[in-house]
Amino acid sequence: MIPFNKPCVIGKEATAMKEAIEQTKLSGNGPFGKKCTDWLEARLQCEKVILTPSCTAALEMTTLLTEVGEEDEVIMPSYTFVSTANAFALRGTAIRFVDIEPNTMNISPDAIEAAITKRTKAIVVVHYAGISCDMDAIMDIANRYGLWVIEDAAQALFSTYKGRPLGTIGHFGAISFHETKNFTCGEGGALIVNRPEAVERAEILQEKGTNREQFFKGMVDKYTWRDVGSSYLLSDLNAAYLSVQLQHADLINKSRLRAWRQYYDALTDLPEVEVPYVPSECQHNSHMFYIKTNQQQELIAYLKKHDIMAVTHYVPLHSSHAGKKFGKFIGEDQFTTTESEKIVRLPLYFGIGEEAVDDVVTHTQAFFNT
Ligand SMILES: *Cc1c(COP(=O)(O)O)cnc(C)c1O
């Protein structure tokens, strides 16, 4: 059986976790956490990285940092994961779903601009499959209307747009280390803070609204309750696991890229099938390989019969129960629904062998040739 995903394991994670146990410092922002954030800040060349329990938590932090409320509106694609929208629904902010571009499945800048009202406060962009949104166009719109830009870069760690790492272009970026992502620690995430003036508040929000971080840095004598917040910390046990994955980031990327390329080369000429489009200004992290076909369900069933687990992806949020309650679609749903019904994601994970990919390719070709 070829699974859709296998959580990435390098093999040295247990050793690092044992070390964390021996250091007797298991809570957040411990030695391994520091190792991860130092490494990420250097690699991403960004102002500040904060490790969080999930990307969902990092997105929630952005709604506090941007101070969106019940009077405000936020624009985002309907074609995304629940957490992108849920973070704003928690604040009572009205969600305005807009259409995607069919070639990348990423938010359409024209649709964003058409949805802006006097109440609009933020735009959330999602870099689907680790391939960047049109960030020049989006930042230009945000600058003209004075809007926050949050990058849901859950899938996009180490992808770039015109050489700039995703998550570092908007005001804030959110990363996921869930087991389905390229680099993992089971459950985990990170908030990228690209505004120096927002760093201190982000640290307070992370520490239940206290200035505990300043206390540890010796900046204040005792820590007190300063603001709202929550426990947005990643345990050092998880950070230990994560640190090993980050150290091997290039190895992981290489393995995934090899499989991605193999799929791309083998399936690109298959009639009636679309393969992912990567704009020339984007470098991606091979998070996902999908094809688009009008026979989505049939292909998935056929592959399953041959022990290959391929899957669909998002049901557009504007068509969901909560999506209707907390938001609405602005403009025409030209591509979101129709394109989402074509997506079939093929197995792709660290260490997937050439033969396994070949097996998936052969059966996919056989499906279309019969
Ligand atoms: C995975 C994912 C999330 C959620 O990440 P968690 O770490 O599980 O909270 C959010 N947005 C997108 C686009 C994702 O792919």
PDB file of N, CA, C and O in Angstrom, residues 309-348:
ATOM      1  N   MET A 309      -3.150   5.579  -2.120  1.00  0.00           N
ATOM      2  CA  MET A 309      -4.045   6.516  -1.449  1.00  0.00           C
ATOM      3  C   MET A 309      -3.862   7.932  -1.991  1.00  0.00           C
ATOM      4  O   MET A 309      -2.950   8.642  -1.593  1.00  0.00           O
ATOM      5  N   ALA A 310      -4.737   8.313  -2.895  1.00  0.00           N
ATOM      6  CA  ALA A 310      -4.760   9.695  -3.389  1.00  0.00           C
ATOM      7  C   ALA A 310      -5.981  10.368  -2.775  1.00  0.00           C
ATOM      8  O   ALA A 310      -6.949   9.693  -2.424  1.00  0.00           O
ATOM      9  N   VAL A 311      -5.935  11.691  -2.629  1.00  0.00           N
ATOM     10  CA  VAL A 311      -7.020  12.380  -1.915  1.00  0.00           C
ATOM     11  C   VAL A 311      -7.418  13.689  -2.598  1.00  0.00           C
ATOM     12  O   VAL A 311      -6.636  14.273  -3.353  1.00  0.00           O
ATOM     13  N   THR A 312      -8.633  14.136  -2.278  1.00  0.00           N
ATOM     14  CA  THR A 312      -9.084  15.457  -2.752  1.00  0.00           C
ATOM     15  C   THR A 312      -8.492  16.508  -1.813  1.00  0.00           C
ATOM     16  O   THR A 312      -7.619  16.204  -1.003  1.00  0.00           O
ATOM     17  N   HIS A 313      -8.989  17.746  -1.905  1.00  0.00           N
ATOM     18  CA  HIS A 313      -8.555  18.727  -0.908  1.00  0.00           C
ATOM     19  C   HIS A 313      -9.748  19.559  -0.441  1.00  0.00           C
ATOM     20  O   HIS A 313     -10.819  19.000  -0.282  1.00  0.00           O
ATOM     21  N   TYR A 314      -9.564  20.855  -0.235  1.00  0.00           N
ATOM     22  CA  TYR A 314     -10.571  21.654   0.465  1.00  0.00           C
ATOM     23  C   TYR A 314     -11.945  21.661  -0.203  1.00  0.00           C
ATOM     24  O   TYR A 314     -12.068  21.826  -1.411  1.00  0.00           O
ATOM     25  N   VAL A 315     -12.956  21.545   0.642  1.00  0.00           N
ATOM     26  CA  VAL A 315     -14.312  21.903   0.239  1.00  0.00           C
ATOM     27  C   VAL A 315     -14.390  23.412   0.469  1.00  0.00           C
ATOM     28  O   VAL A 315     -14.120  23.873   1.581  1.00  0.00           O
ATOM     29  N   PRO A 316     -14.700  24.204  -0.568  1.00  0.00           N
ATOM     30  CA  PRO A 316     -14.680  25.661  -0.398  1.00  0.00           C
ATOM     31  C   PRO A 316     -15.431  26.112   0.855  1.00  0.00           C
ATOM     32  O   PRO A 316     -16.553  25.655   1.109  1.00  0.00           O
ATOM     33  N   LEU A 317     -14.793  26.983   1.637  1.00  0.00           N
ATOM     34  CA  LEU A 317     -15.360  27.344   2.945  1.00  0.00           C
ATOM     35  C   LEU A 317     -16.701  28.058   2.821  1.00  0.00           C
ATOM     36  O   LEU A 317     -17.552  27.920   3.695  1.00  0.00           O
ATOM     37  N   HIS A 318     -16.903  28.811   1.740  1.00  0.00           N
ATOM     38  CA  HIS A 318     -18.153  29.575   1.638  1.00  0.00           C
ATOM     39  C   HIS A 318     -19.361  28.651   1.477  1.00  0.00           C
ATOM     40  O   HIS A 318     -20.490  29.074   1.681  1.00  0.00           O
ATOM     41  N   SER A 319     -19.115  27.388   1.124  1.00  0.00           N
ATOM     42  CA  SER A 319     -20.235  26.451   0.972  1.00  0.00           C
ATOM     43  C   SER A 319     -20.468  25.636   2.238  1.00  0.00           C
ATOM     44  O   SER A 319     -21.376  24.821   2.299  1.00  0.00           O
ATOM     45  N   SER A 320     -19.637  25.856   3.273  1.00  0.00           N
ATOM     46  CA  SER A 320     -19.779  25.086   4.514  1.00  0.00           C
ATOM     47  C   SER A 320     -20.767  25.762   5.462  1.00  0.00           C
ATOM     48  O   SER A 320     -21.070  26.948   5.319  1.00  0.00           O
ATOM     49  N   HIS A 321     -21.223  25.005   6.437  1.00  0.00           N
ATOM     50  CA  HIS A 321     -22.180  25.518   7.423  1.00  0.00           C
ATOM     51  C   HIS A 321     -21.634  26.773   8.132  1.00  0.00           C
ATOM     52  O   HIS A 321     -22.293  27.811   8.177  1.00  0.00           O
ATOM     53  N   ALA A 322     -20.415  26.644   8.673  1.00  0.00           N
ATOM     54  CA  ALA A 322     -19.849  27.777   9.422  1.00  0.00           C
ATOM     55  C   ALA A 322     -19.439  28.910   8.478  1.00  0.00           C
ATOM     56  O   ALA A 322     -19.530  30.092   8.840  1.00  0.00           O
ATOM     57  N   GLY A 323     -19.007  28.538   7.289  1.00  0.00           N
ATOM     58  CA  GLY A 323     -18.601  29.565   6.315  1.00  0.00           C
ATOM     59  C   GLY A 323     -19.749  30.491   5.968  1.00  0.00           C
ATOM     60  O   GLY A 323     -19.569  31.705   5.805  1.00  0.00           O
ATOM     61  N   LYS A 324     -20.959  29.917   5.880  1.00  0.00           N
ATOM     62  CA  LYS A 324     -22.152  30.723   5.565  1.00  0.00           C
ATOM     63  C   LYS A 324     -22.533  31.608   6.745  1.00  0.00           C
ATOM     64  O   LYS A 324     -23.048  32.704   6.581  1.00  0.00           O
ATOM     65  N   LYS A 325     -22.264  31.083   7.941  1.00  0.00           N
ATOM     66  CA  LYS A 325     -22.630  31.817   9.148  1.00  0.00           C
ATOM     67  C   LYS A 325     -21.683  33.012   9.388  1.00  0.00           C
ATOM     68  O   LYS A 325     -22.118  34.082   9.775  1.00  0.00           O
ATOM     69  N   PHE A 326     -20.396  32.778   9.161  1.00  0.00           N
ATOM     70  CA  PHE A 326     -19.401  33.790   9.532  1.00  0.00           C
ATOM     71  C   PHE A 326     -18.906  34.627   8.357  1.00  0.00           C
ATOM     72  O   PHE A 326     -18.126  35.558   8.544  1.00  0.00           O
ATOM     73  N   GLY A 327     -19.319  34.262   7.153  1.00  0.00           N
ATOM     74  CA  GLY A 327     -18.799  35.016   6.021  1.00  0.00           C
ATOM     75  C   GLY A 327     -19.664  34.887   4.804  1.00  0.00           C
ATOM     76  O   GLY A 327     -20.728  34.265   4.837  1.00  0.00           O
ATOM     77  N   LYS A 328     -19.199  35.493   3.720  1.00  0.00           N
ATOM     78  CA  LYS A 328     -19.875  35.289   2.434  1.00  0.00           C
ATOM     79  C   LYS A 328     -18.895  35.509   1.292  1.00  0.00           C
ATOM     80  O   LYS A 328     -17.853  36.154   1.469  1.00  0.00           O
ATOM     81  N   PHE A 329     -19.283  34.957   0.166  1.00  0.00           N
ATOM     82  CA  PHE A 329     -18.446  35.056  -1.026  1.00  0.00           C
ATOM     83  C   PHE A 329     -18.750  36.379  -1.710  1.00  0.00           C
ATOM     84  O   PHE A 329     -19.901  36.727  -1.927  1.00  0.00           O
ATOM     85  N   ILE A 330     -17.698  37.111  -2.058  1.00  0.00           N
ATOM     86  CA  ILE A 330     -17.871  38.379  -2.754  1.00  0.00           C
ATOM     87  C   ILE A 330     -17.403  38.200  -4.200  1.00  0.00           C
ATOM     88  O   ILE A 330     -16.307  37.686  -4.434  1.00  0.00           O
ATOM     89  N   GLY A 331     -18.223  38.651  -5.134  1.00  0.00           N
ATOM     90  CA  GLY A 331     -17.891  38.488  -6.554  1.00  0.00           C
ATOM     91  C   GLY A 331     -18.386  37.144  -7.043  1.00  0.00           C
ATOM     92  O   GLY A 331     -19.185  36.476  -6.377  1.00  0.00           O
ATOM     93  N   GLU A 332     -17.882  36.747  -8.198  1.00  0.00           N
ATOM     94  CA  GLU A 332     -18.364  35.509  -8.810  1.00  0.00           C
ATOM     95  C   GLU A 332     -17.446  34.340  -8.449  1.00  0.00           C
ATOM     96  O   GLU A 332     -16.227  34.480  -8.475  1.00  0.00           O
ATOM     97  N   ASP A 333     -18.055  33.222  -8.090  1.00  0.00           N
ATOM     98  CA  ASP A 333     -17.286  31.992  -7.862  1.00  0.00           C
ATOM     99  C   ASP A 333     -17.041  31.335  -9.221  1.00  0.00           C
ATOM    100  O   ASP A 333     -17.716  30.390  -9.602  1.00  0.00           O
ATOM    101  N   GLN A 334     -16.043  31.886  -9.911  1.00  0.00           N
ATOM    102  CA  GLN A 334     -15.777  31.396 -11.261  1.00  0.00           C
ATOM    103  C   GLN A 334     -14.938  30.114 -11.228  1.00  0.00           C
ATOM    104  O   GLN A 334     -15.150  29.205 -12.014  1.00  0.00           O
ATOM    105  N   PHE A 335     -13.985  30.068 -10.288  1.00  0.00           N
ATOM    106  CA  PHE A 335     -13.027  28.949 -10.288  1.00  0.00           C
ATOM    107  C   PHE A 335     -13.007  28.126  -9.005  1.00  0.00           C
ATOM    108  O   PHE A 335     -12.659  26.954  -9.030  1.00  0.00           O
ATOM    109  N   THR A 336     -13.325  28.746  -7.861  1.00  0.00           N
ATOM    110  CA  THR A 336     -13.138  28.064  -6.577  1.00  0.00           C
ATOM    111  C   THR A 336     -13.800  26.683  -6.549  1.00  0.00           C
ATOM    112  O   THR A 336     -13.135  25.677  -6.283  1.00  0.00           O
ATOM    113  N   THR A 337     -15.083  26.645  -6.823  1.00  0.00           N
ATOM    114  CA  THR A 337     -15.811  25.373  -6.725  1.00  0.00           C
ATOM    115  C   THR A 337     -15.426  24.415  -7.841  1.00  0.00           C
ATOM    116  O   THR A 337     -15.085  23.251  -7.583  1.00  0.00           O
ATOM    117  N   THR A 338     -15.427  24.921  -9.070  1.00  0.00           N
ATOM    118  CA  THR A 338     -15.153  24.008 -10.195  1.00  0.00           C
ATOM    119  C   THR A 338     -13.737  23.443 -10.126  1.00  0.00           C
ATOM    120  O   THR A 338     -13.531  22.246 -10.338  1.00  0.00           O
ATOM    121  N   GLU A 339     -12.756  24.276  -9.810  1.00  0.00           N
ATOM    122  CA  GLU A 339     -11.368  23.788  -9.792  1.00  0.00           C
ATOM    123  C   GLU A 339     -11.115  22.867  -8.598  1.00  0.00           C
ATOM    124  O   GLU A 339     -10.356  21.900  -8.700  1.00  0.00           O
ATOM    125  N   SER A 340     -11.758  23.154  -7.459  1.00  0.00           N
ATOM    126  CA  SER A 340     -11.544  22.302  -6.279  1.00  0.00           C
ATOM    127  C   SER A 340     -12.072  20.893  -6.532  1.00  0.00           C
ATOM    128  O   SER A 340     -11.573  19.924  -5.955  1.00  0.00           O
ATOM    129  N   GLU A 341     -13.067  20.783  -7.405  1.00  0.00           N
ATOM    130  CA  GLU A 341     -13.646  19.466  -7.715  1.00  0.00           C
ATOM    131  C   GLU A 341     -12.797  18.665  -8.705  1.00  0.00           C
ATOM    132  O   GLU A 341     -13.141  17.548  -9.052  1.00  0.00           O
ATOM    133  N   LYS A 342     -11.685  19.275  -9.149  1.00  0.00           N
ATOM    134  CA  LYS A 342     -10.792  18.568 -10.079  1.00  0.00           C
ATOM    135  C   LYS A 342      -9.514  18.061  -9.408  1.00  0.00           C
ATOM    136  O   LYS A 342      -8.768  17.276  -9.981  1.00  0.00           O
ATOM    137  N   ILE A 343      -9.260  18.551  -8.192  1.00  0.00           N
ATOM    138  CA  ILE A 343      -7.957  18.285  -7.559  1.00  0.00           C
ATOM    139  C   ILE A 343      -7.835  16.846  -7.047  1.00  0.00           C
ATOM    140  O   ILE A 343      -8.687  16.373  -6.310  1.00  0.00           O
ATOM    141  N   VAL A 344      -6.759  16.196  -7.448  1.00  0.00           N
ATOM    142  CA  VAL A 344      -6.388  14.896  -6.863  1.00  0.00           C
ATOM    143  C   VAL A 344      -4.931  15.006  -6.417  1.00  0.00           C
ATOM    144  O   VAL A 344      -4.028  15.228  -7.232  1.00  0.00           O
ATOM    145  N   ARG A 345      -4.717  14.870  -5.101  1.00  0.00           N
ATOM    146  CA  ARG A 345      -3.348  14.938  -4.564  1.00  0.00           C
ATOM    147  C   ARG A 345      -2.757  13.535  -4.523  1.00  0.00           C
ATOM    148  O   ARG A 345      -3.392  12.600  -4.031  1.00  0.00           O
ATOM    149  N   LEU A 346      -1.556  13.407  -5.036  1.00  0.00           N
ATOM    150  CA  LEU A 346      -0.900  12.093  -5.108  1.00  0.00           C
ATOM    151  C   LEU A 346       0.055  11.911  -3.928  1.00  0.00           C
ATOM    152  O   LEU A 346       0.522  12.896  -3.346  1.00  0.00           O
ATOM    153  N   PRO A 347       0.369  10.660  -3.571  1.00  0.00           N
ATOM    154  CA  PRO A 347       1.265  10.417  -2.430  1.00  0.00           C
ATOM    155  C   PRO A 347       2.609  11.152  -2.590  1.00  0.00           C
ATOM    156  O   PRO A 347       3.216  11.087  -3.655  1.00  0.00           O
ATOM    157  N   LEU A 348       2.994  11.851  -1.542  1.00  0.00           N
ATOM    158  CA  LEU A 348       4.286  12.559  -1.563  1.00  0.00           C
ATOM    159  C   LEU A 348       4.728  12.775  -0.127  1.00  0.00           C
ATOM    160  O   LEU A 348       4.019  13.406   0.661  1.00  0.00           O
TER     161      LEU A 348
END
